[in-house]
Coordinates of C-alpha atoms in Angstrom, one line a residue:
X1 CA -12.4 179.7 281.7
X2 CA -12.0 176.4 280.5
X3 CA -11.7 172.8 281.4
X4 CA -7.8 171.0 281.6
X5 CA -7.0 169.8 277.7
X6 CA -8.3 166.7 277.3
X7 CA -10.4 166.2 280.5
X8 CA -11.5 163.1 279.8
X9 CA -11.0 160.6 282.7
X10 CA -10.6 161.8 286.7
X11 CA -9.6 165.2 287.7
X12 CA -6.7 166.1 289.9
X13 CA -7.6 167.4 293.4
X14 CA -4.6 170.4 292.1
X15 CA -6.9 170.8 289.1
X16 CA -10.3 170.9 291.1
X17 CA -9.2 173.5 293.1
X18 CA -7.5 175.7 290.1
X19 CA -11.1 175.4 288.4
X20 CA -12.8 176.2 291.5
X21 CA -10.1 178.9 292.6
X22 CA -11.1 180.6 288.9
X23 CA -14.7 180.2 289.1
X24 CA -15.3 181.8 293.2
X25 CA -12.5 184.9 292.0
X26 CA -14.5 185.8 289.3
X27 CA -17.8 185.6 290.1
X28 CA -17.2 187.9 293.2
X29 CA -15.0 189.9 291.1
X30 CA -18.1 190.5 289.4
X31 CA -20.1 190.8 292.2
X32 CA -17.7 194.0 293.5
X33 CA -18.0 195.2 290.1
X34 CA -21.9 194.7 290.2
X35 CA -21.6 196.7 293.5
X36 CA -19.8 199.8 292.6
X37 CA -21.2 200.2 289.2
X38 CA -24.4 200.2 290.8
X39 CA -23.9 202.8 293.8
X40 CA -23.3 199.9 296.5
X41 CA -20.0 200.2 297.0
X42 CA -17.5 203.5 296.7
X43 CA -14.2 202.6 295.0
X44 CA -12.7 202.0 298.1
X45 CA -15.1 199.5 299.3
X46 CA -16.8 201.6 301.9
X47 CA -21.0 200.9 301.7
X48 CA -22.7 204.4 300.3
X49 CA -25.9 203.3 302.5
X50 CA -28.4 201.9 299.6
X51 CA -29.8 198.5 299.0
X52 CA -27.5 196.1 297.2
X53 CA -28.1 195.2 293.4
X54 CA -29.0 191.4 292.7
X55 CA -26.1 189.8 291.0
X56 CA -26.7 187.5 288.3
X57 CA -24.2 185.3 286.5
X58 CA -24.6 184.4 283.1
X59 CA -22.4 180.7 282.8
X60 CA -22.3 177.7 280.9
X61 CA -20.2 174.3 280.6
X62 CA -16.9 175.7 280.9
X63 CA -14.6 173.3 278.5
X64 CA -16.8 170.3 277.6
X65 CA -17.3 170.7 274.0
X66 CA -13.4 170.4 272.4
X67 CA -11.9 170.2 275.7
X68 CA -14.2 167.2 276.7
X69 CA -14.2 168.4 280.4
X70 CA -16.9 166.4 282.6
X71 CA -20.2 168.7 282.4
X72 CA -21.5 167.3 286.0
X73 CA -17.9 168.7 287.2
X74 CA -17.9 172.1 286.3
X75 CA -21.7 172.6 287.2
X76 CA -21.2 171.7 290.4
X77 CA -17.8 173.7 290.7
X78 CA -19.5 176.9 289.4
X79 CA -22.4 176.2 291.9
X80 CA -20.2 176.1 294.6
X81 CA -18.1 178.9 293.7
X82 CA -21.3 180.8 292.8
X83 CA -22.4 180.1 296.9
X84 CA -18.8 181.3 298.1
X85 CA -18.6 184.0 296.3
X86 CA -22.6 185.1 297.9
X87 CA -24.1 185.2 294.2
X88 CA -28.2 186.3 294.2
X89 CA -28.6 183.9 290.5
X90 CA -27.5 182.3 288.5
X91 CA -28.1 181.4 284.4
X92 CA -26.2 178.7 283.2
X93 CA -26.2 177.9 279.8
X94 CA -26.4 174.6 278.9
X95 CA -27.2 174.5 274.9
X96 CA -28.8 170.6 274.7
X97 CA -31.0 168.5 276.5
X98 CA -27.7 166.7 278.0
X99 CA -25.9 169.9 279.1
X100 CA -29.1 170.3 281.2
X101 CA -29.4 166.8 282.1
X102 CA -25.7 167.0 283.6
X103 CA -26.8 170.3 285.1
X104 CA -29.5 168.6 287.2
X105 CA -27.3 165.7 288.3
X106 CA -24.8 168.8 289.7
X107 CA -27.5 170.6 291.5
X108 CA -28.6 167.7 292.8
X109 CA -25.4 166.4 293.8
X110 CA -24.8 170.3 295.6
X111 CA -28.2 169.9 297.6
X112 CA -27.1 167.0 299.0
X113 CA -23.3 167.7 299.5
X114 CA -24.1 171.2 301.1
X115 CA -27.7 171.9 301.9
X116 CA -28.8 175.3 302.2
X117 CA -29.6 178.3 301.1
X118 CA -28.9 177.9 297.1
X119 CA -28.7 181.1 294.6
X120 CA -31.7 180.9 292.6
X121 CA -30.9 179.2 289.3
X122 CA -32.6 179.7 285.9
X123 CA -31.1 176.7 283.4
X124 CA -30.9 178.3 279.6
X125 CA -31.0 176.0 276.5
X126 CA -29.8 177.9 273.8
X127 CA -29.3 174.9 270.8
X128 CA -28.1 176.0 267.5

């Protein structure tokens, strides 16, 4: 997944909704997957009668380094999708004090645009 090419400056609402459209249809794409693989769900979606796995996400700033997509952005889209799509945790990745900076500002700005329950969230700096 990445950002639109050169994302500096506003996002279209067609835009915000492709990103966010990307991010919910994969993570619970991987959350079905997560389910079958671990004896959850049969093939055909039926339930086989045994606790669900937790589903984690590994993530990071989609399309902010070359792309210079707006890191406080696609946080808060991935949150949000990551809540649709009924995701147990989350790790994003941010890889520099600023990526988890802008990270913070998202959840923030989540809390307070749709309080509730969240997906626990474990931020992971992984500098070079």
């Amino acid at each position: 997944m990445v950002a639109p090419a050169y994302g500096r400056g506003h996002y279209s609402r067609s835009q915000i909704n492709a990103i966010l459209d990307t991010a919910y249809s994969t993570f619970f794409a991987a959350k079905i997957e997560g389910y079958i693989k671990a004896g959850y769900l049969k093939d055909n979606g039926e339930e086989k009668g045994v606790a669900p796995p937790t589903i984690v996400i590994h993530t990071g700033n989609w399309g902010t380094g070359a792309f210079g997509g707006n890191k406080i952005m696609m946080a808060l889209l991935q949150l949000i999708a990551a809540r649709m799509a009924g995701i147990d945790r989350m790790q994003f990745h941010t890889f520099s004090a600023d990526g988890t900076e802008k990270y913070n500002v998202a959840v923030r700005m989540m809390n307070d645009l749709l309080p509730g329950p969240q997906a626990s969230a474990k931020v992971v700096r992984n500098e070079t």
